[in-house]
Coordinates of C-alpha atoms in Angstrom, one line a residue:
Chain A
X27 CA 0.0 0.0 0.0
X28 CA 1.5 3.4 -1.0
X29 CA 1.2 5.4 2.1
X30 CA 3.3 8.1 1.2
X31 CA 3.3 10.0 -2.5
X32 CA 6.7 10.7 -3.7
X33 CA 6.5 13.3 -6.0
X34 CA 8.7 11.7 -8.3
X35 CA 6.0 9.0 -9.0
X36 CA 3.2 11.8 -10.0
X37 CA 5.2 13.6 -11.9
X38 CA 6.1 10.4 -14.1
X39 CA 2.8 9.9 -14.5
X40 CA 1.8 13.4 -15.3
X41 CA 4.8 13.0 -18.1
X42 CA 2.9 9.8 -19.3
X43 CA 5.8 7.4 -18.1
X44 CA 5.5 3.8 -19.5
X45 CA 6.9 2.5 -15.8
X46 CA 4.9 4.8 -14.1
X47 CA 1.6 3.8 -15.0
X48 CA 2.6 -0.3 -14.1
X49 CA 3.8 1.1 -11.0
X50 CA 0.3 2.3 -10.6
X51 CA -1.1 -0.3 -11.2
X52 CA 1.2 -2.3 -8.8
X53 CA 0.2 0.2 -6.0
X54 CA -3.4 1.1 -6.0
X55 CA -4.7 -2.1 -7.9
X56 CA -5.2 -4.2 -5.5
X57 CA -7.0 -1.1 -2.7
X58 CA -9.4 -0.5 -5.6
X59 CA -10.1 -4.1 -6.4
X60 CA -11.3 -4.5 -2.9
X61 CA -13.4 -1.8 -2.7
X62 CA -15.6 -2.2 -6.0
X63 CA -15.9 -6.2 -5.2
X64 CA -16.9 -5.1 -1.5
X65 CA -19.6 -3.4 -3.5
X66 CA -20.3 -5.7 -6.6
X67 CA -19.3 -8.8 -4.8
X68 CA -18.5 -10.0 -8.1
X69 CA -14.2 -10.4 -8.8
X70 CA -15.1 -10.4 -12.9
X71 CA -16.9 -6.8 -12.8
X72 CA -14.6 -5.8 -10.0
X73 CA -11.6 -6.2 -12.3
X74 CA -13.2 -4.3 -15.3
X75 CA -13.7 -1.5 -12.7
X76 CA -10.3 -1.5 -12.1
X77 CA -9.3 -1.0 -15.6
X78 CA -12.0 1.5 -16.4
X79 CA -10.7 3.4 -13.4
X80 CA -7.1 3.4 -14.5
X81 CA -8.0 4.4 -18.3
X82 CA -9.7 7.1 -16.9
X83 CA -6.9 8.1 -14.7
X84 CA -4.7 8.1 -17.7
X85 CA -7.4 10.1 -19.3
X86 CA -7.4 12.6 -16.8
X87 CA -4.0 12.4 -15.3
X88 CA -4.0 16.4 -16.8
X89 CA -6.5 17.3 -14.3
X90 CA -4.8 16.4 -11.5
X91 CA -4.0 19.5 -9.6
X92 CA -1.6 18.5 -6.6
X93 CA -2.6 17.6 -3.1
X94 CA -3.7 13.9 -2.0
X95 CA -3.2 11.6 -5.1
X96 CA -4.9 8.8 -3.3
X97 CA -7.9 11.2 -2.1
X98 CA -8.3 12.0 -6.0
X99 CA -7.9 8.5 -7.2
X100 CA -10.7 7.5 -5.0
X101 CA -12.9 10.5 -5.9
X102 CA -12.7 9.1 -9.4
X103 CA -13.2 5.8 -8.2
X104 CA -16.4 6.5 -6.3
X105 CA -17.8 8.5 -9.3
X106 CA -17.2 6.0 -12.2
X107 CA -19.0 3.0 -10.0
X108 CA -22.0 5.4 -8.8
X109 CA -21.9 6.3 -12.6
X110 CA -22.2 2.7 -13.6
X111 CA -25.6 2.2 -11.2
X112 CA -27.2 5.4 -12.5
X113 CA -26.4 4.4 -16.1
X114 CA -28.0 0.5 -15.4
X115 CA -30.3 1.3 -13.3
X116 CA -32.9 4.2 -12.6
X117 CA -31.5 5.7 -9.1
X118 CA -34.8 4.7 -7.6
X119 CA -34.5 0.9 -8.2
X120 CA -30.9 -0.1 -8.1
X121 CA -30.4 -0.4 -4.6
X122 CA -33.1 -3.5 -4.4
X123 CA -32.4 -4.6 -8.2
X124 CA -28.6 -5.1 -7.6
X125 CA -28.8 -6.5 -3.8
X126 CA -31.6 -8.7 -5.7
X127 CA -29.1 -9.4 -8.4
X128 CA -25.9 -10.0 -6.9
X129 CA -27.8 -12.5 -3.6
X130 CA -29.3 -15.0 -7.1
X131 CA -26.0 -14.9 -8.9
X132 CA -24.3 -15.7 -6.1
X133 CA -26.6 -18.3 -4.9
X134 CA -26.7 -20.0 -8.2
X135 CA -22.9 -19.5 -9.3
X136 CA -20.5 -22.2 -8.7
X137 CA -18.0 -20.7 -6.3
X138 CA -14.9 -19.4 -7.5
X139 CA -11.6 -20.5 -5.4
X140 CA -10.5 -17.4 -5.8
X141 CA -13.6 -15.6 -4.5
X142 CA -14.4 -18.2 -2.2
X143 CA -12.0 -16.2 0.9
X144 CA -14.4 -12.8 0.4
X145 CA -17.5 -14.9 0.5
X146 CA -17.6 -13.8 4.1
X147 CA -19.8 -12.4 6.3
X148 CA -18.9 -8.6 6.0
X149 CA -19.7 -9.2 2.3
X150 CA -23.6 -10.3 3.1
X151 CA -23.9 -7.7 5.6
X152 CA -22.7 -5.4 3.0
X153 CA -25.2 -6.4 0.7
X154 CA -28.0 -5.6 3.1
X155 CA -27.3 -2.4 3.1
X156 CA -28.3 0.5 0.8
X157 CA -25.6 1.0 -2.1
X158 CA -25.3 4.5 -0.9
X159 CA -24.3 3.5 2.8
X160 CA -22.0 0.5 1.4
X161 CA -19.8 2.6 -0.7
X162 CA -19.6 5.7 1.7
X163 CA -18.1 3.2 4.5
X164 CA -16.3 1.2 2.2
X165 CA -14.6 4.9 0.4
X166 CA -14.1 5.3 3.8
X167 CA -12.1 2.2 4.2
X168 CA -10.3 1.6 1.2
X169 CA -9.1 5.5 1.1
X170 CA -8.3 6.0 4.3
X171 CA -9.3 9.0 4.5
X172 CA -10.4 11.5 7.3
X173 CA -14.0 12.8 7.6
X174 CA -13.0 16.1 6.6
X175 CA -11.3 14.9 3.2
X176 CA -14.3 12.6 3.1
X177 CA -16.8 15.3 3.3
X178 CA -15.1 17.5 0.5
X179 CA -14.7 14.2 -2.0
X180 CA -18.3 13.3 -1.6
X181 CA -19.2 17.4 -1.4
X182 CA -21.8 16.7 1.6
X183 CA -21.5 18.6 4.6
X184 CA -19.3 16.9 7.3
X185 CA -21.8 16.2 10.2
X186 CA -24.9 14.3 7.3
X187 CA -21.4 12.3 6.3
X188 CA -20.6 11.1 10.4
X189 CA -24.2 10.2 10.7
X190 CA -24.5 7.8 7.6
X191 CA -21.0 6.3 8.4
X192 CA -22.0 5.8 12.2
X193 CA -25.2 4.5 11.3
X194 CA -24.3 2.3 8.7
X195 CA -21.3 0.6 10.5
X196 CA -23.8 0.2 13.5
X197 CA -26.1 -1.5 11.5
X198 CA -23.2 -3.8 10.1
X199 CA -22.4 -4.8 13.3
X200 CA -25.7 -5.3 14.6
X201 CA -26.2 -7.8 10.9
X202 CA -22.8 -9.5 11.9
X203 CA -23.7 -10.1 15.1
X204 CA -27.2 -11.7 13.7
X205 CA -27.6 -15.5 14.0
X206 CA -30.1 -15.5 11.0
X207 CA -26.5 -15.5 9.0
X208 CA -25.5 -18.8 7.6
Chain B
X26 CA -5.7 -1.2 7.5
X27 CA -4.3 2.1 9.0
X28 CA -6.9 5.3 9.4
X29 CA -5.9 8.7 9.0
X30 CA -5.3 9.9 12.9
X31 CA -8.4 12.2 13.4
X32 CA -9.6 13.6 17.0
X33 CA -12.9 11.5 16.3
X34 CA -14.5 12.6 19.6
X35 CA -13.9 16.0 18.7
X36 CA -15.0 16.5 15.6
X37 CA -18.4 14.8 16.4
X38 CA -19.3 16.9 19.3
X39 CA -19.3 19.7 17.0
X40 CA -22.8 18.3 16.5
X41 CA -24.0 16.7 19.2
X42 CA -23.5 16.6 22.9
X43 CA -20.7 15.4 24.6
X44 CA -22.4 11.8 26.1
X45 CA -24.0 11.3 22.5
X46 CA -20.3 12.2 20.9
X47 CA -18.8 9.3 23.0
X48 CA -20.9 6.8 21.9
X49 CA -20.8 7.8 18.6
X50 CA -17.3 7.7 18.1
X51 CA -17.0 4.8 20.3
X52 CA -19.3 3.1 17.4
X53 CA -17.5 4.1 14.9
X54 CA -14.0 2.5 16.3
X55 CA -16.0 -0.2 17.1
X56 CA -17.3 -0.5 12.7
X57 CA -13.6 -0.2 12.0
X58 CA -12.4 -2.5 13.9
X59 CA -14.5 -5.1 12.8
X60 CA -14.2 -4.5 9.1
X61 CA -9.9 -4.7 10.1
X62 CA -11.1 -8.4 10.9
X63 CA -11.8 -8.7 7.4
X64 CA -9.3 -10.0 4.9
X65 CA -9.8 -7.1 1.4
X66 CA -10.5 -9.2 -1.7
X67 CA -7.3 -9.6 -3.4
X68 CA -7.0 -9.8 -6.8
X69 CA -4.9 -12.3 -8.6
X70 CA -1.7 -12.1 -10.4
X71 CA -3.5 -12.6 -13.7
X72 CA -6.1 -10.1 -13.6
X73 CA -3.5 -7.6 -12.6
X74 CA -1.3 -8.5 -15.5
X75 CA -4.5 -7.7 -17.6
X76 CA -4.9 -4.7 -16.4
X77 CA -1.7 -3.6 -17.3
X78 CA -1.8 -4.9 -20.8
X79 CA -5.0 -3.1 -21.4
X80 CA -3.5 -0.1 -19.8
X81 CA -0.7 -0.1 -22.0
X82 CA -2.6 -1.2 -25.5
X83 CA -5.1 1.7 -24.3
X84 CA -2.5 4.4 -24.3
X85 CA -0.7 3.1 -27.4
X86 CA -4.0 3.2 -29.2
X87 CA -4.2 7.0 -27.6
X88 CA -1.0 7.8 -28.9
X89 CA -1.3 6.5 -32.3
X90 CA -5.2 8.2 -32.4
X91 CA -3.3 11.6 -31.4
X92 CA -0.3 11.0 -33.8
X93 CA -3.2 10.6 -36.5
X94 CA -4.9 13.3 -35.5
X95 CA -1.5 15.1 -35.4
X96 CA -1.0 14.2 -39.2
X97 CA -4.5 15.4 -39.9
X98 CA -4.1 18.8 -38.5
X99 CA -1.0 19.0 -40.5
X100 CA -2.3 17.8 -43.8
X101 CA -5.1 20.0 -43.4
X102 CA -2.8 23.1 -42.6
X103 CA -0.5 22.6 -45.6
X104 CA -3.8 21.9 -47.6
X105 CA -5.2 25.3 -46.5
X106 CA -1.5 27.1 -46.5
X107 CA -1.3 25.9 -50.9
X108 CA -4.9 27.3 -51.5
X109 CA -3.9 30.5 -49.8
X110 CA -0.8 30.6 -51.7
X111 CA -2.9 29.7 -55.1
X112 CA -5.6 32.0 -54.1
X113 CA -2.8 34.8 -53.3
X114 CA -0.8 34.4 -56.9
X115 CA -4.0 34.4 -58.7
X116 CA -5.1 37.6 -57.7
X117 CA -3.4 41.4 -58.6
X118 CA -2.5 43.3 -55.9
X119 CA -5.8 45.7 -56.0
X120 CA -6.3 49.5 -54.6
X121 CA -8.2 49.3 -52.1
X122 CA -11.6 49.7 -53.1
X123 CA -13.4 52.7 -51.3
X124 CA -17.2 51.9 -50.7
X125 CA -19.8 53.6 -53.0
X126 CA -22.8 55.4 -51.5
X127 CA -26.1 53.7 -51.5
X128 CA -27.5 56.0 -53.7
X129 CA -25.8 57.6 -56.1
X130 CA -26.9 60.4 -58.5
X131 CA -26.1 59.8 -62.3
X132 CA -24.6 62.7 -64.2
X133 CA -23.7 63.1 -67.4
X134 CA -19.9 63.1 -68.7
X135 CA -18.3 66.9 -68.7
X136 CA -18.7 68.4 -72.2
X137 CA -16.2 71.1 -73.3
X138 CA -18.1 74.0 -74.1
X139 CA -16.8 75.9 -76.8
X140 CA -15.9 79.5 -76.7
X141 CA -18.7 82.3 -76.5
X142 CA -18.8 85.0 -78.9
X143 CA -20.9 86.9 -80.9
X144 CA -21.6 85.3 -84.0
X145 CA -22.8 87.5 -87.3
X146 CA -26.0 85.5 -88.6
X147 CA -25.0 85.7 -92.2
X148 CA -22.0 84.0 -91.5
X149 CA -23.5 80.7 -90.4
X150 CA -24.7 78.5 -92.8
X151 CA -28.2 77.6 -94.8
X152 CA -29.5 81.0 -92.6
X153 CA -32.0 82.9 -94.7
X154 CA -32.7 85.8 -92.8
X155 CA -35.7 86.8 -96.1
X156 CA -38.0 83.6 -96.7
X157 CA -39.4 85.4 -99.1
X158 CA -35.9 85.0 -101.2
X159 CA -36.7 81.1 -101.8
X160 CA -39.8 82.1 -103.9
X161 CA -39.9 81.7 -107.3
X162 CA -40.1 84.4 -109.3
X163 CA -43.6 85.8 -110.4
X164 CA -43.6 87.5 -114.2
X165 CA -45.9 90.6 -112.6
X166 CA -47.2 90.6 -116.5
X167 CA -48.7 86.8 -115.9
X168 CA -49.8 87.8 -112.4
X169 CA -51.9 90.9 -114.4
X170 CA -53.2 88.4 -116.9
X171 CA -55.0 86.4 -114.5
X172 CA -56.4 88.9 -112.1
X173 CA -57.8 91.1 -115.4
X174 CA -59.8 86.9 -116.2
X175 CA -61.0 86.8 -113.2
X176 CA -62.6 90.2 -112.9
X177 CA -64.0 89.3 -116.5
X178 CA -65.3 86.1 -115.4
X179 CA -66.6 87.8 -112.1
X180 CA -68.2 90.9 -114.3
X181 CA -70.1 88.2 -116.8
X182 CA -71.2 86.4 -113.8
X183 CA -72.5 89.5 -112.3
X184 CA -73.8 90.5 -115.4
X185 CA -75.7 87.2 -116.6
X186 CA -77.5 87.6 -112.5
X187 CA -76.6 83.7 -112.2
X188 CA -76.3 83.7 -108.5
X189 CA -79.0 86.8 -107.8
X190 CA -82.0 84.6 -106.1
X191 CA -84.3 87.6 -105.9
X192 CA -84.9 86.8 -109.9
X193 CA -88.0 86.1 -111.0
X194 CA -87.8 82.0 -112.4
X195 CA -88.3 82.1 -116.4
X196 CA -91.6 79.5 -117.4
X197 CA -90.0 75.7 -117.0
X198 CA -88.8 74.5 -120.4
X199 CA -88.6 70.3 -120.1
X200 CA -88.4 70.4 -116.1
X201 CA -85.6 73.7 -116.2
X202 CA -86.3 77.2 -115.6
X203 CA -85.6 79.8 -118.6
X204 CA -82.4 81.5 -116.7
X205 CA -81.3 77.5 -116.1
X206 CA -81.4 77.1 -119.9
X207 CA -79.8 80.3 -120.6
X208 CA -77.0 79.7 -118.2
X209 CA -76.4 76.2 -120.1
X210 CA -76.5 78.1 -123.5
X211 CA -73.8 80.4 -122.2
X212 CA -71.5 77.7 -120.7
X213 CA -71.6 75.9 -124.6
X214 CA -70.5 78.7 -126.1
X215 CA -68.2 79.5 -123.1
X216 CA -65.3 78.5 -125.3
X217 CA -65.6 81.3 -128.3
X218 CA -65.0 83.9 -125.6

């Protein structure tokens, strides 16, 4: 995990540097991978997120004005999945329609090895919840970021963001800790 | 997976009270911490060498798209640059042409006038200042000859009363009144003078 930004590394990529974009890949791949299959649950779309995401980083690498680079890689990264459920699905309906979804694919699929680790039980909670809940906490997560940055990524006011993230991790607990899971 | 360090406790009693801040925050330690007991979803070695490839055929198809376009802009400029140049030899250099009013009145081209002075009539040509010159002229002798026959033939009119109505009519000879049949007789023998 890149926890610190060396400049060096931006500025290849803002030079379009053949290294520099495997060495992006290499660092944020695997962050972003968890976080769109913590909200897909599915590791086939999860990876075509990923490279969506980094073809429009390398699209938009211009644009990039300085500061957090992981803060704006995740502000992309939350817009081009909540721009794939309003482009599926009317915003009404795709909160039921993809929990719907994603619970019969996943009892009818044959389990992948390799996706048989994050069949856990944070994924099913997860998928109780509203889309808009699951993705806040899991930006949340997989950017590490503070609820300040958090509040100026998602351009909501600071105290709504605390009390969708606090009730939303309450009521994953409170799912967890259910003894209907199986 | 390490948070940002945040003063949690503080930034949520900004909003509510200090007992409901505690338990708040302490929920939201609690959340993390159970979603640290959580292994991420990794993805394989395979997908990620995917991703790269796709990365890299994406921006070599980007390049080559912008190296085209590149070519395109420069065709098009040395396309535009030779019809300038084509356009620019086929034409004169030109005055510049100053704009005509909307309306503008029609006059006829200056005329030299010729010098005024006085002119003596007879010297100008086919002038007849006497019309009367262009007659022919009248013998006065044959001019006498006919006025003295027509005061003869007036006088023998006058004389023979032809034309005076007050006239008693003569008695009607075969439908004609005696001064009818004397005027005939006359007219025969008009010619012997």
């Amino acid at each position: 995990m890149a926890e610190q930004q060396p400049s060096t590394f931006i500025e290849r990529l803002c030079s379009r540097d053949d290294s520099a974009f495997d060495e992006l890949v290499d660092r944020y791949a695997g962050r972003c991978y968890g976080y769109f299959y913590r909200l897909c649950g599915n590791g086939e779309q999860s990876e075509e997120f990923v490279s969506e995401l980094f073809v429009k980083l390398v699209e938009k690498i211009d644009t990039f004005d300085g500061g957090s680079f992981d803060n704006w890689l995740f502000t992309v990264a939350s817009n081009l999945f909540r721009d794939h459920l309003r482009r599926k699905y009317r915003y009404k309906r795709l909160l039921d329609e993809v929990a719907d979804q994603e619970r019969k694919r996943q009892e009818e699929a044959v389990v992948d090895p390799r996706q048989e680790a994050v069949s856990d039980r944070l994924q099913w909670a997860l998928e109780k919840l509203d889309k808009e809940t699951a993705e806040l906490i899991m930006l949340r997560y997989y950017s590490k970021v503070s609820f300040r940055e958090l509040a100026q990524m998602r351009n909501e006011p600071i105290g709504t963001l605390l009390s969708k993230v606090h009730r939303g991790l309450k009521r994953l607990r409170v799912l967890m800790e259910d003894v209907s899971y199986e | 997976m390490s948070k940002k360090i945040e003063n949690l406790d503080e930034l949520i009693r900004r909003f509510v009270d200090d007992a409901e801040a505690e338990t708040m925050a302490r929920e939201i330690r609690r959340g993390d911490a159970m979603l640290d007991t959580f292994d991420s979803p990794e993805m394989c070695p395979e997908a990620a060498d995917r991703i790269r490839r796709r990365l890299r055929q994406y921006r070599l198809r980007r390049h080559r798209r912008r190296q085209a376009i590149g070519w395109a802009g420069l065709a098009a400029a040395g396309a535009a640059a030779m019809v300038l140049l084509f356009v620019g030899l086929g034409q004169r250099p030109q005055k510049p042409v100053e704009s005509l009013p909307l309306v503008q009145e029609v006059q006829p081209p200056p005329v030299e006038q010729p010098e005024m002075r006085p002119v003596d009539l007879h010297e100008l040509p086919g002038v007849t200042l006497n019309l009367w010159e262009d007659v022919p002229y009248v013998e006065d002798q044959d001019f006498t000859a006919i006025k003295t026959e027509l005061d003869d033939i007036a006088t023998w009119i006058k004389r023979l009363g032809i034309m005076d109505n007050t006239l008693p009519d003569k008695p009607v000879i075969n439908g004609e009144t005696a001064s009818q049949e004397d005027f005939k007789i006359d007219l025969t023998e008009f010619w012997k003078g």
